[in-house]
Coordinates of C-alpha atoms (C1' of nucleotides) in Angstrom, one line a residue:
Chain A
M764 CA 100.9 101.3 73.1
D765 CA 99.9 103.5 70.1
V766 CA 103.0 102.4 68.2
L767 CA 102.7 98.7 69.1
S768 CA 99.1 98.5 68.1
R769 CA 100.0 99.4 64.5
F770 CA 102.4 96.5 64.2
E771 CA 101.5 93.5 62.1
S772 CA 100.7 90.3 64.1
E773 CA 103.3 87.6 64.3
S774 CA 106.0 90.0 63.0
V775 CA 108.5 89.8 65.8
D776 CA 110.9 87.0 66.9
C777 CA 111.9 88.1 70.3
V778 CA 111.2 90.8 73.0
I779 CA 113.9 92.0 75.3
T780 CA 113.1 95.0 77.5
D781 CA 113.5 96.8 80.8
P782 CA 110.2 98.3 81.8
P783 CA 110.0 100.9 84.6
Y784 CA 110.0 99.1 87.9
G785 CA 107.2 101.1 89.5
T786 CA 109.2 101.3 92.7
G787 CA 110.3 104.8 92.2
A788 CA 108.7 106.3 95.3
N789 CA 107.4 105.3 98.7
T790 CA 105.3 108.3 99.2
V791 CA 102.6 110.0 97.3
A792 CA 104.7 113.2 97.1
G793 CA 107.6 111.1 95.7
R794 CA 105.4 109.6 93.0
L795 CA 104.4 113.1 91.9
A796 CA 108.0 114.4 92.0
S797 CA 110.7 113.9 89.5
P798 CA 111.8 110.3 89.7
V799 CA 115.5 111.2 89.3
S800 CA 116.1 112.0 93.0
K801 CA 115.8 108.4 94.2
Y802 CA 118.9 107.3 92.3
R803 CA 121.1 110.1 93.5
S804 CA 123.1 110.6 96.6
S805 CA 122.0 113.7 98.5
G806 CA 123.0 117.0 97.1
V807 CA 124.3 115.7 93.8
K808 CA 122.8 117.1 90.6
S809 CA 122.1 114.8 87.7
S810 CA 122.7 115.7 84.1
L811 CA 120.6 112.8 82.8
P812 CA 116.9 113.2 81.8
S813 CA 114.3 111.6 84.0
I814 CA 112.7 108.3 83.0
A815 CA 109.0 107.9 82.5
G816 CA 106.7 105.5 84.4
D817 CA 109.0 104.7 87.4
S818 CA 106.9 106.6 89.9
M819 CA 103.5 105.3 89.0
L820 CA 101.0 104.2 91.6
P821 CA 101.1 100.4 91.8
E822 CA 97.7 99.8 90.0
A823 CA 98.5 102.2 87.2
W824 CA 101.8 100.4 86.7
A825 CA 100.1 97.0 86.6
E826 CA 97.6 98.2 84.0
M827 CA 100.3 99.7 81.8
I828 CA 102.4 96.5 82.0
T829 CA 99.4 94.4 81.3
S830 CA 98.6 96.4 78.2
I831 CA 102.2 96.2 76.9
M832 CA 102.5 92.5 77.5
R833 CA 99.2 91.9 75.6
H834 CA 100.4 94.0 72.7
A835 CA 103.8 92.3 72.7
L836 CA 102.2 88.8 72.7
R837 CA 100.1 89.7 69.6
V838 CA 103.1 91.0 67.6
C839 CA 105.2 88.0 68.4
R840 CA 105.3 84.9 66.3
S841 CA 104.6 81.6 67.8
G842 CA 107.7 80.3 69.6
A843 CA 109.1 83.8 70.3
N844 CA 110.9 84.3 73.6
A845 CA 110.6 87.4 75.7
L846 CA 112.9 88.7 78.5
W847 CA 111.6 91.2 81.0
F848 CA 113.9 92.9 83.5
C849 CA 112.5 93.5 87.0
D850 CA 113.6 93.7 90.6
W851 CA 112.8 91.3 93.5
R852 CA 109.8 93.5 94.4
G853 CA 108.2 93.6 91.0
Y854 CA 108.9 90.0 89.9
P855 CA 105.8 88.5 91.5
S856 CA 103.5 91.0 89.8
L857 CA 105.3 90.7 86.5
M858 CA 105.1 86.9 86.5
R859 CA 101.4 87.0 87.4
I860 CA 100.6 89.5 84.6
A861 CA 102.6 87.7 82.0
G862 CA 100.8 84.5 82.8
S863 CA 97.4 86.1 82.8
V864 CA 97.7 87.6 79.3
G865 CA 98.8 84.3 77.9
W866 CA 102.6 84.2 77.9
G867 CA 104.1 80.9 78.9
I868 CA 106.4 81.3 81.9
K869 CA 109.7 79.6 81.3
G870 CA 112.0 80.7 84.0
L871 CA 114.1 83.3 85.7
L872 CA 117.5 84.6 84.8
I873 CA 119.9 86.6 87.1
W874 CA 122.0 89.6 86.3
D875 CA 124.7 89.7 88.9
K876 CA 126.0 93.3 89.1
G877 CA 128.8 92.3 91.5
K878 CA 130.3 93.9 94.5
G879 CA 130.4 97.4 93.1
T880 CA 126.8 98.0 94.4
R881 CA 126.1 99.7 97.6
P882 CA 126.5 97.5 100.7
F883 CA 123.6 96.8 103.1
K884 CA 124.2 97.3 106.8
N885 CA 123.3 94.3 108.9
G886 CA 122.2 92.4 105.8
F887 CA 122.8 91.3 102.3
R888 CA 123.9 93.4 99.3
A889 CA 121.1 94.0 96.7
Q890 CA 123.4 93.2 93.8
T891 CA 121.1 91.4 91.3
E892 CA 118.4 92.2 88.9
L893 CA 116.0 89.5 87.8
I894 CA 114.9 88.7 84.2
L895 CA 111.6 87.0 83.7
W896 CA 111.7 84.6 80.7
T897 CA 108.5 83.9 78.8
R898 CA 107.6 82.3 75.5
K899 CA 104.6 82.5 73.2
G900 CA 103.3 79.0 72.6
S901 CA 105.8 76.3 71.6
L902 CA 109.0 76.3 69.5
T903 CA 109.0 76.0 65.8
D904 CA 111.6 74.6 63.5
R905 CA 112.6 78.1 62.8
D906 CA 114.6 78.0 66.1
P907 CA 118.0 76.5 65.9
P908 CA 119.1 74.8 69.2
V909 CA 120.9 77.1 71.6
Y910 CA 122.0 76.4 75.2
L911 CA 122.5 79.5 77.3
D912 CA 123.4 80.2 80.9
G913 CA 121.1 81.4 83.6
V914 CA 123.4 83.8 85.5
F915 CA 125.1 86.8 83.9
A916 CA 127.9 88.6 85.7
H917 CA 128.6 92.0 84.4
R918 CA 129.3 95.2 86.2
T919 CA 127.0 98.1 85.8
P920 CA 128.4 100.5 83.2
V921 CA 129.3 104.0 84.0
R922 CA 126.1 105.9 83.3
I923 CA 126.7 107.8 80.2
H924 CA 123.4 107.6 78.5
H925 CA 120.6 106.5 80.8
M926 CA 119.9 106.2 84.5
T927 CA 119.4 102.4 84.4
E928 CA 121.7 101.6 81.5
K929 CA 122.7 98.0 81.0
P930 CA 126.1 96.7 79.8
V931 CA 126.2 95.9 76.1
A932 CA 128.0 92.7 77.0
L933 CA 125.0 91.6 79.1
M934 CA 122.5 92.4 76.3
R935 CA 124.7 90.5 73.8
E936 CA 124.4 87.4 75.8
L937 CA 120.6 87.7 76.1
V938 CA 120.2 88.5 72.4
E939 CA 121.5 85.0 71.7
I940 CA 118.0 83.6 72.4
C941 CA 116.8 85.2 69.2
P942 CA 117.6 83.2 66.0
P943 CA 120.2 85.0 63.9
G944 CA 118.5 87.4 61.5
G945 CA 115.4 87.6 63.6
V946 CA 113.7 90.7 64.8
V947 CA 114.2 91.9 68.3
L948 CA 111.7 94.3 69.8
D949 CA 112.3 96.6 72.8
P950 CA 109.2 98.5 73.8
F951 CA 111.0 100.5 76.5
Q952 CA 114.1 101.3 74.6
G953 CA 115.7 104.0 76.7
S954 CA 119.2 104.7 75.3
G955 CA 119.0 101.7 73.0
T956 CA 121.5 99.3 74.5
T957 CA 119.3 96.3 73.5
G958 CA 119.4 97.5 69.9
V959 CA 123.1 98.0 69.9
A960 CA 123.6 94.5 71.1
A961 CA 121.1 93.1 68.6
L962 CA 122.7 94.9 65.6
Q963 CA 126.2 93.9 66.7
S964 CA 125.0 90.2 66.8
G965 CA 123.4 90.1 63.4
R966 CA 119.8 90.5 64.5
R967 CA 117.3 93.1 63.2
Y968 CA 115.8 95.5 65.7
I969 CA 112.8 97.7 66.5
G970 CA 112.8 100.0 69.5
V971 CA 110.1 102.3 71.0
E972 CA 110.8 105.2 73.4
C973 CA 108.5 108.0 74.7
V974 CA 111.1 110.3 76.2
S975 CA 112.4 112.4 73.2
E976 CA 115.8 113.0 74.6
Y977 CA 116.4 109.2 74.9
H978 CA 114.9 108.7 71.5
G979 CA 117.6 111.0 70.1
I980 CA 120.4 109.3 72.0
A981 CA 119.2 105.9 70.9
C982 CA 119.1 106.9 67.2
R983 CA 122.7 108.1 67.3
R984 CA 123.9 104.9 69.0
L985 CA 121.9 102.6 66.6
E986 CA 123.3 104.4 63.6
E987 CA 126.8 103.9 64.9
A988 CA 126.1 100.2 65.7
A989 CA 124.7 99.6 62.2
K990 CA 127.8 100.9 60.4
P991 CA 129.6 98.1 58.6
Chain B
M907 CA 104.0 72.7 114.2
D908 CA 103.6 70.7 117.3
V909 CA 107.2 71.2 118.3
L910 CA 107.4 74.8 117.4
S911 CA 104.2 75.7 119.3
R912 CA 106.0 74.5 122.5
F913 CA 108.9 77.0 122.1
E914 CA 109.1 80.1 124.2
S915 CA 108.4 83.3 122.4
E916 CA 111.3 85.5 121.4
S917 CA 113.8 82.7 122.0
V918 CA 115.4 82.4 118.6
D919 CA 117.8 84.8 116.8
C920 CA 117.6 83.6 113.3
V921 CA 115.7 81.2 111.0
I922 CA 117.4 79.5 108.0
T923 CA 115.4 76.8 106.3
D924 CA 114.6 75.1 103.0
P925 CA 110.8 74.2 103.0
P926 CA 109.3 71.8 100.6
Y927 CA 108.8 73.6 97.3
G928 CA 105.3 72.3 96.6
T929 CA 106.3 71.9 93.0
G930 CA 106.8 68.1 93.3
A931 CA 104.1 67.1 90.8
N932 CA 102.2 68.7 87.9
T933 CA 99.5 66.1 88.0
V934 CA 97.2 64.8 90.7
A935 CA 98.6 61.3 90.1
G936 CA 102.0 62.7 90.6
R937 CA 101.0 64.3 93.9
L938 CA 99.7 61.0 95.2
A939 CA 102.8 59.1 94.1
S940 CA 106.1 58.9 96.0
P941 CA 107.9 62.3 95.5
V942 CA 111.3 60.8 95.1
S943 CA 111.0 59.9 91.4
K944 CA 111.1 63.6 90.4
Y945 CA 114.7 64.0 91.5
R946 CA 116.0 61.0 89.6
S947 CA 116.9 60.4 86.1
S948 CA 114.7 57.8 84.6
G949 CA 115.6 54.2 85.5
V950 CA 118.0 55.2 88.3
K951 CA 117.3 53.8 91.6
S952 CA 117.6 56.0 94.7
S953 CA 118.6 54.8 98.1
L954 CA 117.6 58.0 99.8
P955 CA 114.3 58.2 101.8
S956 CA 111.5 60.4 100.4
I957 CA 110.9 63.9 101.6
A958 CA 107.7 65.0 103.1
G959 CA 105.4 67.8 101.8
D960 CA 106.9 68.2 98.3
S961 CA 103.8 66.8 96.6
M962 CA 101.1 68.8 98.3
L963 CA 98.3 70.5 96.5
P964 CA 99.1 74.2 96.2
E965 CA 96.5 75.3 98.8
A966 CA 97.6 72.7 101.3
W967 CA 101.2 73.8 100.8
A968 CA 100.3 77.5 101.3
E969 CA 98.4 76.7 104.5
M970 CA 101.3 74.7 105.8
I971 CA 103.8 77.4 105.0
T972 CA 101.6 80.1 106.5
S973 CA 101.4 78.2 109.7
I974 CA 105.1 77.6 109.9
M975 CA 105.9 81.2 109.1
R976 CA 103.5 82.4 111.8
H977 CA 105.1 80.1 114.4
A978 CA 108.6 81.1 113.4
L979 CA 107.7 84.8 113.8
R980 CA 106.4 84.2 117.3
V981 CA 109.5 82.3 118.5
C982 CA 111.9 84.9 117.0
R983 CA 113.1 87.8 118.9
S984 CA 112.7 91.3 117.5
G985 CA 115.3 92.0 114.9
A986 CA 115.8 88.4 114.0
N987 CA 116.4 87.6 110.3
A988 CA 115.0 84.7 108.5
L989 CA 116.1 83.0 105.2
W990 CA 113.7 80.9 103.2
F991 CA 114.9 78.8 100.2
C992 CA 112.5 78.7 97.3
D993 CA 112.5 78.4 93.5
W994 CA 111.3 80.9 90.9
R995 CA 107.9 79.4 90.9
G996 CA 107.3 79.5 94.7
Y997 CA 108.9 82.8 95.4
P998 CA 105.9 85.0 94.7
S999 CA 103.7 82.9 97.1
L1000 CA 106.4 82.7 99.7
M1001 CA 106.9 86.5 99.6
R1002 CA 103.1 87.1 99.8
I1003 CA 102.7 84.7 102.7
A1004 CA 105.7 86.1 104.7
G1005 CA 104.3 89.6 104.3
S1006 CA 100.8 88.6 105.3
V1007 CA 101.8 86.9 108.6
G1008 CA 103.9 89.9 109.6
W1009 CA 107.5 89.4 108.5
G1010 CA 109.2 92.4 107.0
I1011 CA 110.4 91.6 103.5
K1012 CA 114.0 92.6 103.1
G1013 CA 115.2 91.2 99.8
L1014 CA 116.2 88.3 97.7
L1015 CA 119.5 86.3 97.7
I1016 CA 120.7 84.1 94.9
W1017 CA 122.4 80.7 95.2
D1018 CA 124.2 80.1 91.9
K1019 CA 124.7 76.4 91.4
G1020 CA 126.9 77.0 88.4
K1021 CA 127.2 75.2 85.1
G1022 CA 127.0 71.7 86.6
T1023 CA 123.3 71.9 86.3
R1024 CA 121.4 70.5 83.4
P1025 CA 121.4 72.7 80.2
F1026 CA 118.0 73.8 78.8
K1027 CA 117.5 73.3 75.0
N1028 CA 116.5 76.4 73.2
G1029 CA 116.7 78.4 76.4
F1030 CA 118.5 79.3 79.6
R1031 CA 119.9 77.0 82.2
A1032 CA 117.9 76.9 85.5
Q1033 CA 121.0 77.1 87.7
T1034 CA 119.8 79.2 90.6
E1035 CA 117.8 78.9 93.7
L1036 CA 116.3 81.9 95.4
I1037 CA 116.4 82.8 99.1
L1038 CA 113.8 85.1 100.5
W1039 CA 115.2 87.3 103.2
T1040 CA 112.8 88.6 105.9
R1041 CA 113.2 90.2 109.3
K1042 CA 111.0 90.5 112.4
G1043 CA 110.6 94.2 113.2
S1044 CA 113.7 96.4 113.3
L1045 CA 117.2 95.8 114.5
T1046 CA 118.3 95.9 118.1
D1047 CA 121.7 96.8 119.5
R1048 CA 122.2 93.1 120.0
D1049 CA 123.1 92.9 116.3
P1050 CA 126.7 93.8 115.5
P1051 CA 127.1 95.4 112.0
V1052 CA 127.7 92.9 109.2
Y1053 CA 127.9 93.5 105.4
L1054 CA 127.2 90.4 103.4
D1055 CA 127.0 89.6 99.7
G1056 CA 123.8 88.9 97.8
V1057 CA 125.0 86.1 95.4
F1058 CA 126.5 82.8 96.6
A1059 CA 128.3 80.6 94.1
H1060 CA 128.7 77.0 95.3
R1061 CA 128.3 73.7 93.4
T1062 CA 125.6 71.3 94.6
P1063 CA 127.2 68.7 96.7
V1064 CA 127.1 65.0 95.8
R1065 CA 123.9 63.9 97.4
I1066 CA 125.1 61.8 100.2
H1067 CA 122.5 62.5 102.9
H1068 CA 119.4 64.2 101.4
M1069 CA 117.7 64.7 98.1
T1070 CA 118.0 68.5 98.2
E1071 CA 121.2 68.8 100.2
K1072 CA 122.9 72.2 100.3
P1073 CA 126.7 72.7 100.4
V1074 CA 128.0 73.4 103.9
A1075 CA 130.0 76.3 102.6
L1076 CA 126.9 78.0 101.3
M1077 CA 125.2 77.6 104.7
R1078 CA 128.2 78.9 106.5
E1079 CA 128.0 82.1 104.5
L1080 CA 124.3 82.5 105.3
V1081 CA 124.8 81.8 109.0
E1082 CA 126.9 85.0 109.2
I1083 CA 123.6 86.9 109.4
C1084 CA 123.1 85.5 112.9
P1085 CA 125.1 87.3 115.7
P1086 CA 127.8 84.9 117.1
G1087 CA 126.5 82.8 119.9
G1088 CA 122.9 83.3 118.8
V1089 CA 120.4 80.6 118.2
V1090 CA 119.6 79.4 114.6
L1091 CA 116.4 77.5 114.0
D1092 CA 115.7 75.2 111.0
P1093 CA 112.1 74.0 111.1
F1094 CA 112.7 71.8 108.0
Q1095 CA 116.0 70.3 109.0
G1096 CA 116.5 67.5 106.6
S1097 CA 119.9 66.0 107.0
G1098 CA 121.0 69.0 109.2
T1099 CA 123.4 71.0 106.9
T1100 CA 122.2 74.3 108.4
G1101 CA 123.0 73.0 111.9
V1102 CA 126.4 71.8 110.8
A1103 CA 127.3 75.2 109.5
A1104 CA 125.8 76.9 112.6
L1105 CA 127.8 74.8 115.0
Q1106 CA 131.0 75.2 113.0
S1107 CA 130.6 79.0 113.0
G1108 CA 130.0 79.4 116.8
R1109 CA 126.2 79.7 116.7
R1110 CA 123.8 77.5 118.7
Y1111 CA 121.2 75.5 116.8
I1112 CA 117.7 73.9 117.0
G1113 CA 116.4 71.7 114.2
V1114 CA 113.1 70.0 113.5
E1115 CA 112.5 67.1 111.1
C1116 CA 109.5 64.8 110.7
V1117 CA 111.1 62.0 108.7
S1118 CA 112.7 59.8 111.2
E1119 CA 115.5 58.5 108.9
Y1120 CA 116.6 62.1 108.3
H1121 CA 116.3 62.8 112.0
G1122 CA 118.8 60.1 112.7
I1123 CA 121.2 61.3 110.0
A1124 CA 121.1 64.8 111.2
C1125 CA 121.7 63.7 114.8
R1126 CA 124.9 61.9 113.8
R1127 CA 126.1 64.9 111.7
L1128 CA 125.4 67.4 114.4
E1129 CA 127.2 65.3 117.1
E1130 CA 130.2 65.2 114.7
A1131 CA 130.1 68.9 114.1
A1132 CA 129.8 69.7 117.8
K1133 CA 133.0 67.8 118.7
P1134 CA 135.7 70.2 119.9
Chain C
dC483 C1' 153.8 105.2 80.6
dC484 C1' 152.6 103.5 84.9
dT485 C1' 151.3 104.2 89.7
dT486 C1' 149.1 106.5 93.4
dG487 C1' 145.6 109.0 95.5
dC488 C1' 141.5 111.5 95.9
dG489 C1' 136.7 112.3 95.1
dA490 C1' 132.4 110.9 93.5
dT491 C1' 128.7 107.4 92.9
dG492 C1' 125.2 103.7 93.3
dA493 C1' 117.1 100.9 90.3
dA494 C1' 119.4 101.7 98.7
dT495 C1' 118.0 101.8 103.4
dC496 C1' 117.6 103.6 108.2
dC497 C1' 116.2 106.8 111.5
dA498 C1' 115.3 111.1 113.6
dT499 C1' 112.9 115.1 112.8
dA500 C1' 109.3 117.9 110.6
dT501 C1' 104.7 118.3 108.8
Chain D
dG1000 C1' 99.0 110.0 115.4
dA1001 C1' 100.2 109.0 110.8
dT1002 C1' 102.9 110.4 107.0
dA1003 C1' 106.7 112.8 104.6
dT1004 C1' 111.3 114.5 104.3
dG1005 C1' 116.3 114.8 104.7
dG1006 C1' 120.7 113.5 106.3
dA1007 C1' 123.9 109.8 107.4
dT1008 C1' 125.7 105.4 106.2
dT1009 C1' 128.8 101.9 103.5
dC1010 C1' 132.5 100.1 100.3
dA1011 C1' 133.9 98.5 95.7
dT1012 C1' 134.7 100.8 91.7
dC1013 C1' 135.8 104.3 88.2
dG1014 C1' 137.4 108.7 86.5
dC1015 C1' 140.6 112.0 86.7
dA1016 C1' 144.7 114.5 88.1
dA1017 C1' 149.1 114.5 90.0
dG1018 C1' 153.6 112.3 90.6

DNA sequence: CCTTGCGATGAATCCATAT
DNA sequence: GATATGGATTCATCGCAAG
């Protein structure tokens, strides 16, 4: 929030980000504990740093997301699109918050992670993540026409950088919504996959991350991606 | 509601249904008009009967859905699963209502209609419908273990019976959540595709429909599907 | 160099036991 | 009696080592 508040208004063309889901823990103890354990099978030790904000109480999470969405709206130019990752639990809140701070709600995209995800006994495999699509105001003539799909099938990558790392190929498809040469902002950068995709696709990029280990990883990856 | 209220409690093993979405009209004038026009390209004449309940005011829609979900919960046995079609606008309301009347919210399934759907200029194609998955209480030993997928790719069929007709192949995949021989209920039957799939897959079936033309169509299709 | 096999893992969920 | 914890479950996939 500190960083975003210092940005100039109307200086960004697109937001693509994966906020913490706020579903990290079912119990108070779990919310206070390290959030890493949820994502591990029992007894397995992780070598990846924890992620921030995934184990917040629901109201704290909502307040944080509200604030970020408000800031993001200010720094975006009119006609800018924003894509927000979420799961099926968080989507209703995210949609309500986005609408209430003034984003136009445009639709819902699907990331299909495929059959590699864990099966669900007596039920349906949770193999998707959702992407809320919003826009600030209406389009300008700065936006060349593009026609993109609504479902993206990509396997989850082997976790080499971050606990919830996205495939670069997925992010490259999403980045297409930003006009070439435009600025993409990711306020929850993590290991910087959004930025790698943006730079590879000829967009400019700004990322923000509060966990210093991930900041370092992202810097290295972005330098690599920016090489000619 | 009249019909459902006469059912015995705990007499149904599974609910699979496609309620009206309540998104039929953005204007009061539109809500008062015939709902059929929304689903047609301009100037094209439809020979299909209108569907009921698609042009309700939001609060009337919510009240109707609440009532149906309450009735459905009563007639379901413990451990019964229910699948409710919706779109990305209606999902938050549907999830909230389901939870508030006592259904356990289990997850979200995706019907991917594919690239045959209309593209979206300067944006992402709206090519999916969502399916809210709920369950009454917890599983019993009457339920044999099944492991099903969470994304279903099937093209929309040519509309021969109903305005929002689903592919039989899609419904056959969903019906697998009901134990073989169990009773599937569809309180918004339409042209009866759920029933056709249920009968073809060795489940029993009860359907309810308030538009008499669709009732007739469904009866014919179900008789056909029930033939040995 | 290609195939085979083994082990480990997953934005998870369930249920019995412990607090 | 309500809440928290921990172990078991499931299979498609990937990495790595051996053949």
